[in-house]
Every structure is written in structure tokens, then in C-alpha cells.
PDB file of C-alpha atoms and ligand atoms in Angstrom:
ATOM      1  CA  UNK K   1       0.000   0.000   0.000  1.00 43.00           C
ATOM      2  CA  UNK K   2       3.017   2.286  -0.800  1.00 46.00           C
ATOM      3  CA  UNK K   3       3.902   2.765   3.026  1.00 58.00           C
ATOM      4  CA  UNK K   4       7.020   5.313   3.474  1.00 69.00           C
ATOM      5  CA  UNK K   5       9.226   2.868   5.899  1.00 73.00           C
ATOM      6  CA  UNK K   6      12.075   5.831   5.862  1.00 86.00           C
ATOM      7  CA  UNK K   7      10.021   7.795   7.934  1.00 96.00           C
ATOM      8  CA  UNK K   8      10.344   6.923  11.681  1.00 98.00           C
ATOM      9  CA  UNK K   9       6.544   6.485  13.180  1.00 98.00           C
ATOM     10  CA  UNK K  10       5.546   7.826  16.602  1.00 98.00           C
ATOM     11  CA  UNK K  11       2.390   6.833  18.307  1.00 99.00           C
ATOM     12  CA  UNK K  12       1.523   9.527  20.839  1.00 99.00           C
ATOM     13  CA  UNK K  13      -1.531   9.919  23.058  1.00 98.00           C
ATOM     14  CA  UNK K  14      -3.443  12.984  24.566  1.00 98.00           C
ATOM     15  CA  UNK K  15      -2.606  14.637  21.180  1.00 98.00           C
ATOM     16  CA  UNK K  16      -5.962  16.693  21.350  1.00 98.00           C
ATOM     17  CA  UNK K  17      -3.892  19.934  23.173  1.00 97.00           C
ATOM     18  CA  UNK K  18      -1.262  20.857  25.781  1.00 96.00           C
ATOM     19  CA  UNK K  19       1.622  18.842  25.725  1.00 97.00           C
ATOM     20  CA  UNK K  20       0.767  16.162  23.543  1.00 98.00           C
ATOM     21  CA  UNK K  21       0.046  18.296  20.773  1.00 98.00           C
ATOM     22  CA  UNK K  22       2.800  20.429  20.557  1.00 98.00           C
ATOM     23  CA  UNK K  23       4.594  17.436  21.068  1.00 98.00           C
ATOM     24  CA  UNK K  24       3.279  15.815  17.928  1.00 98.00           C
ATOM     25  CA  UNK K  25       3.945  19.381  16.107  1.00 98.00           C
ATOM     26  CA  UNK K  26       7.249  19.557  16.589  1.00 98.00           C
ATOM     27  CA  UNK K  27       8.136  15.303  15.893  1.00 98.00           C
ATOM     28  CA  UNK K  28       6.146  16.079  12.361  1.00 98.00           C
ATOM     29  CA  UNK K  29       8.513  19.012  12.087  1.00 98.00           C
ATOM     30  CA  UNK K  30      11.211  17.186  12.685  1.00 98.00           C
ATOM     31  CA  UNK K  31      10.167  14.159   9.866  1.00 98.00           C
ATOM     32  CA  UNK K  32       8.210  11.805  12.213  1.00 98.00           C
ATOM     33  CA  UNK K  33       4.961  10.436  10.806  1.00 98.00           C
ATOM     34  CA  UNK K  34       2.706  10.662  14.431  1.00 98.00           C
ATOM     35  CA  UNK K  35      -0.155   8.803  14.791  1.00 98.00           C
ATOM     36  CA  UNK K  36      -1.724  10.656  17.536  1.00 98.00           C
ATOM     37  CA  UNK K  37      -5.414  10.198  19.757  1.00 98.00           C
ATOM     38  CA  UNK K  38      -7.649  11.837  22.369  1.00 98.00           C
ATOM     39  CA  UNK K  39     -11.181  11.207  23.548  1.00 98.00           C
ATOM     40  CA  UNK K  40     -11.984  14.715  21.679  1.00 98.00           C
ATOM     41  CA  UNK K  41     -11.074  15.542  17.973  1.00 98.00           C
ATOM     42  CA  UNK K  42      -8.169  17.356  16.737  1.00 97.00           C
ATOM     43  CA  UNK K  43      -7.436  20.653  15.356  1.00 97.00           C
ATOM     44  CA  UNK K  44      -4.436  19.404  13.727  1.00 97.00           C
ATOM     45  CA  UNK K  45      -4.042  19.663  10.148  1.00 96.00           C
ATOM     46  CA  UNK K  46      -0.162  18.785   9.207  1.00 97.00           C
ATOM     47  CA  UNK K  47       1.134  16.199   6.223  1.00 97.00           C
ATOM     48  CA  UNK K  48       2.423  13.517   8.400  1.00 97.00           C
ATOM     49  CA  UNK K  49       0.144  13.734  11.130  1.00 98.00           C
ATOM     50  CA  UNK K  50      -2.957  11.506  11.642  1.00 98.00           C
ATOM     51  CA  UNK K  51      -5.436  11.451  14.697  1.00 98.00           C
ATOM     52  CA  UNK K  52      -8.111   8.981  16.214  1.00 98.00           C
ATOM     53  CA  UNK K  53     -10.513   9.073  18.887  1.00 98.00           C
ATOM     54  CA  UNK K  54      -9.490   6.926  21.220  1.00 98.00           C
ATOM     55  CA  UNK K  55     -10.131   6.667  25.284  1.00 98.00           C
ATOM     56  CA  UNK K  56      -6.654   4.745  26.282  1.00 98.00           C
ATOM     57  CA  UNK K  57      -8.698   3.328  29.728  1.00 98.00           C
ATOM     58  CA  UNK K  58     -11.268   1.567  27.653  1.00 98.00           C
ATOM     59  CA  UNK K  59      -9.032  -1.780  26.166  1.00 98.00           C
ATOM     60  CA  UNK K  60     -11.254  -2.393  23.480  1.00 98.00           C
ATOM     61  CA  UNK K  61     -10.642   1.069  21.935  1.00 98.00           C
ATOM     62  CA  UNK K  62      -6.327   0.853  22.591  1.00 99.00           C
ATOM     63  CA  UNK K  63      -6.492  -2.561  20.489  1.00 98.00           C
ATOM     64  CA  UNK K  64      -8.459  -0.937  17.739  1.00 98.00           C
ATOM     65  CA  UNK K  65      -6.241   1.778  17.208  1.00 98.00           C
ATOM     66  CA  UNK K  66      -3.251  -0.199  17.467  1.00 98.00           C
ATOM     67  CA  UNK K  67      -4.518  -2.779  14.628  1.00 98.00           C
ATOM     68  CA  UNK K  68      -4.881   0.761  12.864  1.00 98.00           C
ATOM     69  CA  UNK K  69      -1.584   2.139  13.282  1.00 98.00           C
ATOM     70  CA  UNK K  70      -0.586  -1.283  12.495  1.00 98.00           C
ATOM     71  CA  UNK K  71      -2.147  -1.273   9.065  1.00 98.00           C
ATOM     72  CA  UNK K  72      -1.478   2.016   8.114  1.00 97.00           C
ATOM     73  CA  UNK K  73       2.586   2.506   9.425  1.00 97.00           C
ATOM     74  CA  UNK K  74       3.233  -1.151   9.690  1.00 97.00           C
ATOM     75  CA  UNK K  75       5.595  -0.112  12.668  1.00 98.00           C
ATOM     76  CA  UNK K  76       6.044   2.133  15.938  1.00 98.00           C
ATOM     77  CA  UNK K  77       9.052   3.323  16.350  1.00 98.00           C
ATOM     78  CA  UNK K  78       8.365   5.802  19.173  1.00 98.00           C
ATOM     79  CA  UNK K  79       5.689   6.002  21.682  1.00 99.00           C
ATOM     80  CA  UNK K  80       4.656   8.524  24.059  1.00 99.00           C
ATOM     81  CA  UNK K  81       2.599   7.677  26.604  1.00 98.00           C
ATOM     82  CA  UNK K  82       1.420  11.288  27.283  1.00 98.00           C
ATOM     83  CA  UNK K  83      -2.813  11.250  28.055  1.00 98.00           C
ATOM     84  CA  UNK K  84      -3.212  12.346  31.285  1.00 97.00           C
ATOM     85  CA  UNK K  85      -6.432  13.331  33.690  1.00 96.00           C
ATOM     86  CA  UNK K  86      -5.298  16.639  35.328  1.00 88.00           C
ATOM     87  CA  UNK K  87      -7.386  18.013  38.006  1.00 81.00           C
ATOM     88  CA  UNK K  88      -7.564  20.750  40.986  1.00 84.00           C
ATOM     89  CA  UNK K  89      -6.005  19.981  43.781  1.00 88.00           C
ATOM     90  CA  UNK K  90      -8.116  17.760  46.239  1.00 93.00           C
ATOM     91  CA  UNK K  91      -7.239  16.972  49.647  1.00 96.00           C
ATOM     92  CA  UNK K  92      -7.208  13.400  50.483  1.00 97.00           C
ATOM     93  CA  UNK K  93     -10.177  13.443  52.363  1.00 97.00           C
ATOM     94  CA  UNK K  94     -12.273  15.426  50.000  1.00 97.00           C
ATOM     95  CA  UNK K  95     -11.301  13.554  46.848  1.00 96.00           C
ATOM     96  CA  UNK K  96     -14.487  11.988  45.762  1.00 96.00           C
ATOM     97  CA  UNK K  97     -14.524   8.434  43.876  1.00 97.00           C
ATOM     98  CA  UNK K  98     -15.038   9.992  40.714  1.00 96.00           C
ATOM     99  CA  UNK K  99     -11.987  11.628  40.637  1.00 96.00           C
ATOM    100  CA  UNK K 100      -9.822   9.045  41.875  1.00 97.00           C
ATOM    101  CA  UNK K 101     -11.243   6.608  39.101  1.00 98.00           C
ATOM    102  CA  UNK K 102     -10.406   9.004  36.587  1.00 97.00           C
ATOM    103  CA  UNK K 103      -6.673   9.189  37.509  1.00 98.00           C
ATOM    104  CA  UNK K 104      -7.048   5.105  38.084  1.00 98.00           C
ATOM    105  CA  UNK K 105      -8.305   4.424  34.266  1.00 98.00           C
ATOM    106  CA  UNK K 106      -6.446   7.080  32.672  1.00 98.00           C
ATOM    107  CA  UNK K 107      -3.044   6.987  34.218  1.00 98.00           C
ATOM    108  CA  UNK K 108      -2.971   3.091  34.867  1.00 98.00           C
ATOM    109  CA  UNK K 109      -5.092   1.612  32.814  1.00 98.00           C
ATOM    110  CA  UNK K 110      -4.885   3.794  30.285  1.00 98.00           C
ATOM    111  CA  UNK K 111      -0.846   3.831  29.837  1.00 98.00           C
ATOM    112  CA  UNK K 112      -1.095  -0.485  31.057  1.00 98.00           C
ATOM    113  CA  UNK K 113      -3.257  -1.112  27.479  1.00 99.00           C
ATOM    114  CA  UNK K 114      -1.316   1.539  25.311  1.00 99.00           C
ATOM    115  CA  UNK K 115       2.336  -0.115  26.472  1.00 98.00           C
ATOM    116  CA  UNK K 116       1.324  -3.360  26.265  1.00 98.00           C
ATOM    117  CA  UNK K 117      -0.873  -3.071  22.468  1.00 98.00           C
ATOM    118  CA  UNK K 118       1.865  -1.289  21.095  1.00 98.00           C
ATOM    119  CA  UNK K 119       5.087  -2.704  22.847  1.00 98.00           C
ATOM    120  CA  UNK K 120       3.708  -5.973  20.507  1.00 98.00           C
ATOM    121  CA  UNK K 121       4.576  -4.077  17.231  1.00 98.00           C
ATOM    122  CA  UNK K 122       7.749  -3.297  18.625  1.00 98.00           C
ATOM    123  CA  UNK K 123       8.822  -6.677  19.227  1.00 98.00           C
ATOM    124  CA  UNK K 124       8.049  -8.065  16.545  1.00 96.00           C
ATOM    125  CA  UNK K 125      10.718  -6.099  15.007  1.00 97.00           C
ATOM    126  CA  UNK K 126      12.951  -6.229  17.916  1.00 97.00           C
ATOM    127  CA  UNK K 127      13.646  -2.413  18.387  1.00 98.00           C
ATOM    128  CA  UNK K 128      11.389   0.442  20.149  1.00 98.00           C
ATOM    129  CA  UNK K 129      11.414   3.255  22.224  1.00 98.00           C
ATOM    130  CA  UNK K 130       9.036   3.656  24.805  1.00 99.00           C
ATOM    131  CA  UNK K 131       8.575   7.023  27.131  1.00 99.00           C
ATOM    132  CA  UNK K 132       6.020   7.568  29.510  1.00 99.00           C
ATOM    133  CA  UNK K 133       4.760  10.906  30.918  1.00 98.00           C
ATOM    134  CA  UNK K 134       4.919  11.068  34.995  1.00 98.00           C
ATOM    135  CA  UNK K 135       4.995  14.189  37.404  1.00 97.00           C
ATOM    136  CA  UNK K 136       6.840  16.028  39.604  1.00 96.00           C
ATOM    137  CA  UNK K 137       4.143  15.102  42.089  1.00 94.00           C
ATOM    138  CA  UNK K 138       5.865  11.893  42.623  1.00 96.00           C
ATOM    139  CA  UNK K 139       8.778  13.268  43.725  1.00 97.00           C
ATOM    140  CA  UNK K 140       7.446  16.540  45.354  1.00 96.00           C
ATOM    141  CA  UNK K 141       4.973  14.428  47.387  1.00 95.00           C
ATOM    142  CA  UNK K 142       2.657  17.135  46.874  1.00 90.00           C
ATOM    143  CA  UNK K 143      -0.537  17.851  49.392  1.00 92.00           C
ATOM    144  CA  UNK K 144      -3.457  17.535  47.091  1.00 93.00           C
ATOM    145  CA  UNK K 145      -2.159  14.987  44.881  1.00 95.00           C
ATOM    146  CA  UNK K 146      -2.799  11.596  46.144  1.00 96.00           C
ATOM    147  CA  UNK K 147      -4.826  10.304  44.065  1.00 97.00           C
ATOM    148  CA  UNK K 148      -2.932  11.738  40.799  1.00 96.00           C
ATOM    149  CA  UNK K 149       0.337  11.494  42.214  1.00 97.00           C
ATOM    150  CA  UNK K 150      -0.374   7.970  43.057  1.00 98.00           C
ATOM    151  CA  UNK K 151      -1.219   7.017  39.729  1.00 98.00           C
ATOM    152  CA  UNK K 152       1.708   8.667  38.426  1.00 98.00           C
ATOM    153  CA  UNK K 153       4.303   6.635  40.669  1.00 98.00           C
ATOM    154  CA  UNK K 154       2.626   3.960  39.256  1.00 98.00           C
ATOM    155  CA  UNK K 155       3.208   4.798  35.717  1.00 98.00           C
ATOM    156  CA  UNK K 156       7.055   4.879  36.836  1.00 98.00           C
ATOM    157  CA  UNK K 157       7.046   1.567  37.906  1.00 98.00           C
ATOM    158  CA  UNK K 158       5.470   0.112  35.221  1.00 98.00           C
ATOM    159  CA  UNK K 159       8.018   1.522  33.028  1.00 99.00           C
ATOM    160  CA  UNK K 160      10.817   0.270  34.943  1.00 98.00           C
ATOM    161  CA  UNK K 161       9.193  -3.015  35.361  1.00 98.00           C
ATOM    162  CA  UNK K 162       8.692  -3.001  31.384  1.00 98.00           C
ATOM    163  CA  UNK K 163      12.058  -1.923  30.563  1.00 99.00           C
ATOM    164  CA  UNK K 164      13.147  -4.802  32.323  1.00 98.00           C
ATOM    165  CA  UNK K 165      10.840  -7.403  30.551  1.00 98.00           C
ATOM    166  CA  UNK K 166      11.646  -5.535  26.991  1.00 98.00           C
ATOM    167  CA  UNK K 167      15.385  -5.036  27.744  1.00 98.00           C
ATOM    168  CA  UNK K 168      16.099  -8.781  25.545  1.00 98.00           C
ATOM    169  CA  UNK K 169      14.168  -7.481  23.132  1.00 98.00           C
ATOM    170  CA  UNK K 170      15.973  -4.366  21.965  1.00 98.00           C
ATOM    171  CA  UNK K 171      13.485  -2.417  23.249  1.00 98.00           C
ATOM    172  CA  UNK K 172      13.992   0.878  25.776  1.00 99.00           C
ATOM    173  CA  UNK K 173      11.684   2.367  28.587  1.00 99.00           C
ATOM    174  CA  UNK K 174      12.007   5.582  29.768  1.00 99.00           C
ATOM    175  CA  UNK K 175       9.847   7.979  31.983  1.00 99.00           C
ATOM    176  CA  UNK K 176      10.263  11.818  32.443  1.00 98.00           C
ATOM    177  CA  UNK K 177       8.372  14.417  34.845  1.00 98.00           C
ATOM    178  CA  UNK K 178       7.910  17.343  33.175  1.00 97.00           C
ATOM    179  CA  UNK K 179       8.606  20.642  35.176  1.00 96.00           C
ATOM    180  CA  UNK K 180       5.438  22.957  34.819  1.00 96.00           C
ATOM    181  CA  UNK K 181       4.570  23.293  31.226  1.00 95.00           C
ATOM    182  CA  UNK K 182       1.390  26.413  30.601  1.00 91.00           C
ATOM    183  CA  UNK K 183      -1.000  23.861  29.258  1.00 91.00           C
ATOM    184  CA  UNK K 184      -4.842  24.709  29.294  1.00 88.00           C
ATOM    185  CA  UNK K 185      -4.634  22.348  32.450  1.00 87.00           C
ATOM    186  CA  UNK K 186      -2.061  23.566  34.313  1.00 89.00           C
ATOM    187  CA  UNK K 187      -3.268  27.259  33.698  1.00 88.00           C
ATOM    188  CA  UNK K 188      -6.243  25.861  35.153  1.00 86.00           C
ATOM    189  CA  UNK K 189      -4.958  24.763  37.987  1.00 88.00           C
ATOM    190  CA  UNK K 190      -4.930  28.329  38.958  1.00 88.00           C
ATOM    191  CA  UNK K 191      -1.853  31.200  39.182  1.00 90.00           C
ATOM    192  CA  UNK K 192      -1.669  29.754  43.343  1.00 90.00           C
ATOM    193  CA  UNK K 193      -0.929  26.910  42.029  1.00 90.00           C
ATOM    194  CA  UNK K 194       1.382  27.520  39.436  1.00 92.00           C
ATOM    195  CA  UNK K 195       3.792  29.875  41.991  1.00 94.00           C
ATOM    196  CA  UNK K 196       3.874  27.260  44.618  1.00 93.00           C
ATOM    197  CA  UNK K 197       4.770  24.301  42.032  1.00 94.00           C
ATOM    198  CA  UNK K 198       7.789  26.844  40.633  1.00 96.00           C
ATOM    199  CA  UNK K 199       8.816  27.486  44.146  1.00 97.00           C
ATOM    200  CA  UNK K 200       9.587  23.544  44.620  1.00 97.00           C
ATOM    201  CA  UNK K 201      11.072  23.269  41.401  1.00 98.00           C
ATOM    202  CA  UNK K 202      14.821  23.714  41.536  1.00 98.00           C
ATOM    203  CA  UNK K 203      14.985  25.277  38.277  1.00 98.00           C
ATOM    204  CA  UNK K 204      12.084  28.023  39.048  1.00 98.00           C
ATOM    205  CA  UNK K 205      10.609  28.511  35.583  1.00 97.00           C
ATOM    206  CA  UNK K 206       8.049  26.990  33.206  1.00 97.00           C
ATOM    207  CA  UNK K 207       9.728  24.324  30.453  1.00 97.00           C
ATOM    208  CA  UNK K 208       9.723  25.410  26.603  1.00 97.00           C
ATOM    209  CA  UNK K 209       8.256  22.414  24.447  1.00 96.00           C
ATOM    210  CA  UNK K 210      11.684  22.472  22.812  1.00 97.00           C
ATOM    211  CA  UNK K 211      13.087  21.696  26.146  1.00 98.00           C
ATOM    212  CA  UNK K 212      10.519  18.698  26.651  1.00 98.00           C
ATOM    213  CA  UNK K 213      11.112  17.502  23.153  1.00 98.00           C
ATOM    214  CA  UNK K 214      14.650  17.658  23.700  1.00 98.00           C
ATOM    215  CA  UNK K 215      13.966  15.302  26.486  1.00 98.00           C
ATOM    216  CA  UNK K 216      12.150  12.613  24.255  1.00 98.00           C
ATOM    217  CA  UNK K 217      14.888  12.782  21.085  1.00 98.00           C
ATOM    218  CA  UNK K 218      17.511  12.005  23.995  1.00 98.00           C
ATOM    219  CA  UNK K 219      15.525   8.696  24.817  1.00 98.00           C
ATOM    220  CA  UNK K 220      14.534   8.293  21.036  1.00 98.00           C
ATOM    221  CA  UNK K 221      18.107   8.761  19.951  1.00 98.00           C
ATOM    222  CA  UNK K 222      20.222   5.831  18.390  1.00 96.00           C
ATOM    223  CA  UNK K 223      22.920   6.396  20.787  1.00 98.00           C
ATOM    224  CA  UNK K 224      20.357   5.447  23.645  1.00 98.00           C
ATOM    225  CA  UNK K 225      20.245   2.283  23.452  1.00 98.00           C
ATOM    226  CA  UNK K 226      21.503   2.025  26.716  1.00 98.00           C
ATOM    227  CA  UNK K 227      19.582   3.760  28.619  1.00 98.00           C
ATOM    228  CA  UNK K 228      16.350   2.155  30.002  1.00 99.00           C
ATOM    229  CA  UNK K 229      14.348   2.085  33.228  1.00 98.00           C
ATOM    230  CA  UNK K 230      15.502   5.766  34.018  1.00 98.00           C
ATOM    231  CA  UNK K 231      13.086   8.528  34.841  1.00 98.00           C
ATOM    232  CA  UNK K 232      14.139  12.680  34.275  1.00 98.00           C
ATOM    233  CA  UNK K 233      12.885  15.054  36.335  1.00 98.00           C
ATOM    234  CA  UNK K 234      13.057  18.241  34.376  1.00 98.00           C
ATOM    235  CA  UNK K 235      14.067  20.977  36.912  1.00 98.00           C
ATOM    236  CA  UNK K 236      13.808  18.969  40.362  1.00 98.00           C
ATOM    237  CA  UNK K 237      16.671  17.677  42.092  1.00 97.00           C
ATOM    238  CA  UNK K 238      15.627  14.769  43.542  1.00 93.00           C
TER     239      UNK K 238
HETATM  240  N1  NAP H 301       1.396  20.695  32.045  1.00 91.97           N
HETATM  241  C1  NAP H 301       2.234  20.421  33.033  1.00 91.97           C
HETATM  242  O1  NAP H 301       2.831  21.317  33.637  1.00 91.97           O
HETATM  243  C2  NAP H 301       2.497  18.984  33.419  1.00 91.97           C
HETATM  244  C3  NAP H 301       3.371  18.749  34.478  1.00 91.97           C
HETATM  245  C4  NAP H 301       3.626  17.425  34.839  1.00 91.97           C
HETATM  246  C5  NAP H 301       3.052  16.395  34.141  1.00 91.97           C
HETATM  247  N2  NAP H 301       2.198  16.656  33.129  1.00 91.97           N
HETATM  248  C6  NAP H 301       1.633  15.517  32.399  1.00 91.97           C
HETATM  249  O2  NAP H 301       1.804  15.746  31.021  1.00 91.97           O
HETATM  250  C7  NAP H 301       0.720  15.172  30.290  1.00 91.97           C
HETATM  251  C8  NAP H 301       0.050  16.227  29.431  1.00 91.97           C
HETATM  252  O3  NAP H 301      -0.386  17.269  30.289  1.00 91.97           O
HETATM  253  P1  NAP H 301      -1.090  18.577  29.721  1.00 91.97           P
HETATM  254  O4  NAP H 301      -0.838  19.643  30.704  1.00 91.97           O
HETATM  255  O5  NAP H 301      -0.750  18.765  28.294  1.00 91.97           O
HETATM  256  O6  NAP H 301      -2.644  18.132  29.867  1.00 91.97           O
HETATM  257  P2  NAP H 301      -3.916  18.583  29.017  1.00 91.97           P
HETATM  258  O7  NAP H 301      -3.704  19.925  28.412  1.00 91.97           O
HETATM  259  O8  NAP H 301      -5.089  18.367  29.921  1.00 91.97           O
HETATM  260  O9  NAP H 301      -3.992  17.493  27.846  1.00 91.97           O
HETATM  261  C9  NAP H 301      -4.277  16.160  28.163  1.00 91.97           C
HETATM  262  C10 NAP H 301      -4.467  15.395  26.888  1.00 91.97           C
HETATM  263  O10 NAP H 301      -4.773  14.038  27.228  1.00 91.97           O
HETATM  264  C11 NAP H 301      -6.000  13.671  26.579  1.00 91.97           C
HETATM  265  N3  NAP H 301      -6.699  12.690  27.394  1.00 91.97           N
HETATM  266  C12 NAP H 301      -7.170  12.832  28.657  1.00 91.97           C
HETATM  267  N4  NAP H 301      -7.803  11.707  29.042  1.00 91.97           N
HETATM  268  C13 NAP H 301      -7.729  10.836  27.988  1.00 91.97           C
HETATM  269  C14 NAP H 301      -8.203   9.520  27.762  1.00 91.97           C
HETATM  270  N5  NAP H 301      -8.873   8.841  28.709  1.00 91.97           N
HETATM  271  N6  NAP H 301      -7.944   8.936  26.569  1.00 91.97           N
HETATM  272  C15 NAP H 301      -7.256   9.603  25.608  1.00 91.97           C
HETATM  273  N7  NAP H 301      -6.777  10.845  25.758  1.00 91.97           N
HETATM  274  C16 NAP H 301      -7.030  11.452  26.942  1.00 91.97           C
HETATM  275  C17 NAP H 301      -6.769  14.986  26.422  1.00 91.97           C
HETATM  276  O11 NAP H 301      -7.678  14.929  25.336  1.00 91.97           O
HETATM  277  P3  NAP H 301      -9.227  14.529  25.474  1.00 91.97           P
HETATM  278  O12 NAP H 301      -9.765  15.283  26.645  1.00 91.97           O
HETATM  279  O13 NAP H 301      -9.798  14.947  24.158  1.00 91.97           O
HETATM  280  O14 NAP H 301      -9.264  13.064  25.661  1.00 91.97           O
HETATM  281  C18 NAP H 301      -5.631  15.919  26.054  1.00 91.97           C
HETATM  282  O15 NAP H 301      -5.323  15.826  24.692  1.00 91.97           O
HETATM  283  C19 NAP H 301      -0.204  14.556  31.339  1.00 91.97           C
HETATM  284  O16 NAP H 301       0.088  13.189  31.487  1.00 91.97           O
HETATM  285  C20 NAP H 301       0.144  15.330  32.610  1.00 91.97           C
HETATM  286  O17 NAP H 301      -0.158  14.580  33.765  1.00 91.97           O
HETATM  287  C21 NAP H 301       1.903  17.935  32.744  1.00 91.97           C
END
């Protein structure tokens, strides 16, 4: 079907705005074909860029879109595991169930089906980069973030624990915390919130999507083959 197998191919999700958008801008600049998805359409118009609607917590929709990308790239060279729930900060005791479900089928579930779907493309060629989006929450142990900090440690560990099971396989898995980025989420969040997170930060500025990109071609690179299991937190020392 005439499929261009010079171009690299990277599968992102949460492509619908923020992060994951500019994200899949800037790997289209740079010669990526992106297959990206969200829940909600896309704005997106670029020649190399294609979008779905796709919830990544509902299994049945991850597999469909993966048999897609699968008949339309034939490989995934990259993914970015990006679609996250981001909400106002809830004490623990006032989080409601609703909310902590969210965080449970986006964050978990959500990056469990996409890793595991498309981490079978990638081994069937025996190469692959996989990167996962996780927080500074972690790290920061931030009040008001249990339930999405929670589900962001566990994104980290099932990175680690995959880059250990895909290690044989030639494939890498990486995780990065991105200091704050001005989203339509994080603005959100509220200008409170936003001066307290840059006071923690070591590095006390927002990140440029070149820096976060920067970040992702480091993992993506040839010369990082390497590297696996390791987690960057952009502007926190740890
Ligand atoms: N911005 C920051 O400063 C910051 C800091 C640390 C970590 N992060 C992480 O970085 C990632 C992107 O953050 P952001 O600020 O760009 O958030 P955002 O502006 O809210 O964008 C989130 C994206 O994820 C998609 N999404 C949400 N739930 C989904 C689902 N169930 N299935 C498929 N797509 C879904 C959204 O599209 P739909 O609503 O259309 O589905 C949207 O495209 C998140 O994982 C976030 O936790 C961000």
C-alpha cells in the first residue's frame, strides 16, 4: 500500500492539546509520521500527522487503534505515553470516587493497554522506544495529589518493570516528569498553584516544548540504546 518505511513512526496519546500536541507538532517538524489520539477531535491539520478518537482506559478502543496504526505505518518506532487526567487539587479526604477513578483508568489503565498493544509491534521487530509521561508530584509528594500522584508513581514503575521485561528485546523504557509546562490544564490549575509548584522546582521557571522535546529525542536517539528504566525530572533535584 506504498507505506514510506524511511520515515520513523511515533504513536503519541493525549494529542488533542497541551503537551501532547505540541509534542506531535514539533516530531512532524522534525520528519516523524505521528499517529496521535484523544477522547476529543483534533485541530491538527499537518502532512504527516494523523489522529483517532481513542479513550486509552477503555481496552477495546487501545487494540483498535493499534490494529490501525498497524495497518497504516506497519511499525512504531516511538511512543509517548502522554494522556493524562489533570485536576484541581483535592485533599485526600475530600477527593471523591469519581476523581480518583479518573486518575485510576487514565493513568494506569490507560498507559497499562497503550504499552502493552503497542510494545507488541515493537517486538516483533525487535527495536522500540518507549517514554512515559509522569509528574513532579511523585517526587514533590505534593498535598493535594494523592490520588494523581499515586497514579503517576505507578506509571514509573510500570516503566521500569517493562524496561526490564523488553530489555532482551531491543526495546527501551524511559519515563520523564515534566517541570510545569502552561498547558490549558495547568493554567487551570490556577496562578496559586502555578507559583507554589515553581517554588519547589529547583529550576524556578516553566519548560519550553523544545526543552521537553529535547527530552524525548535524547531517549529516542540511536545512541540510547543504553539507557532504560531511568526517569528525568526536568528541573527537580531529587
Ligand atoms: N502541564 C504540566 O505542567 C504537566 C506537568 C507534569 C506532568 N504533566 C503531564 O503531562 C501530560 C500532558 O499534560 P497537559 O498539561 O498537556 O494536559 P492537558 O492539556 O489536559 O492534555 C491532556 C491530553 O490528554 C488527553 N486525554 C485525557 N484523558 C484521555 C483519555 N482517557 N484517553 C485519551 N486521551 C485522553 C486529552 O484529550 P481529550 O480530553 O480529548 O481526551 C488531552 O489531549 C499529562 O500526562 C500530565 O499529567 C503535565
Amino acid at each position: 500500500m506504498g507505506v514510506d518505511n524511511d520515515r520513523p513512526v511515533m504513536a503519541i496519546t493525549g494529542t488533542s492539546k497541551g503537551l501532547g500536541r505540541a509534542m506531535a507538532e514539533y516530531f512532524v517538524g522534525k520528519g516523524y509520521r505521528v499517529a496521535g489520539c484523544s477522547r476529543g477531535a483534533s485541530t491538527l491539520t499537518m502532512e504527516g500527522y494523523s489522529h483517532s478518537q481513542v479513550d486509552v482506559g477503555d481496552e477495546r478502543q487501545v487494540r483498535t487503534w493499534v490494529r490501525q496504526i498497524r495497518d497504516e505505518f506497519e511499525k512504531v518506532d516511538v511512543l509517548i505515553c502522554n494522556a493524562g487526567a489533570v485536576q484541581s487539587a483535592l485533599l485526600m479526604t475530600v477527593t471523591p470516587d469519581d476523581v480518583l477513578q479518573t486518575f485510576l483508568r487514565t493513568q494506569v489503565a490507560g498507559t497499562f493497554y497503550v504499552c502493552r498493544e503497542i510494545s507488541k509491534l515493537m517486538i516483533a521487530r525487535k527495536r522500540g522506544r518507549i517514554i512515559t509521561v509522569s509528574s513532579l508530584g511523585v517526587s514533590l509528594h505534593l498535598e493535594g495529589t494523592s490520588a494523581y500522584s499515586a497514579t503517576k508513581s505507578a506509571v514509573i514503575e510500570m516503566t521500569k518493570i517493562l524496561a526490564k521485561e523488553l530489555a532482551p528485546l531491543g526495546i527501551t523504557c524511559n519515563s520523564f516528569s515534566p517541570a510545569l509546562f502552561m498547558s490549558d490544564s495547568a493554567q487551570a490549575m490556577g496562578e496559586d498553584w502555578s507559583r507554589r509548584l515553581l517554588a519547589m522546582q529547583t529550576i524556578k521557571r516553566t519548560v519550553s516544548i523544545e526543552e521537553v522535546c529535547h527530552v524525548v529525542s535524547f531517549y529516542a536517539s540511536p545512541e540510547s540504546g543504553s539507557i532504560t528504566g531511568q526517569v528525568i525530572n526536568m528541573g527537580l533535584v531529587c
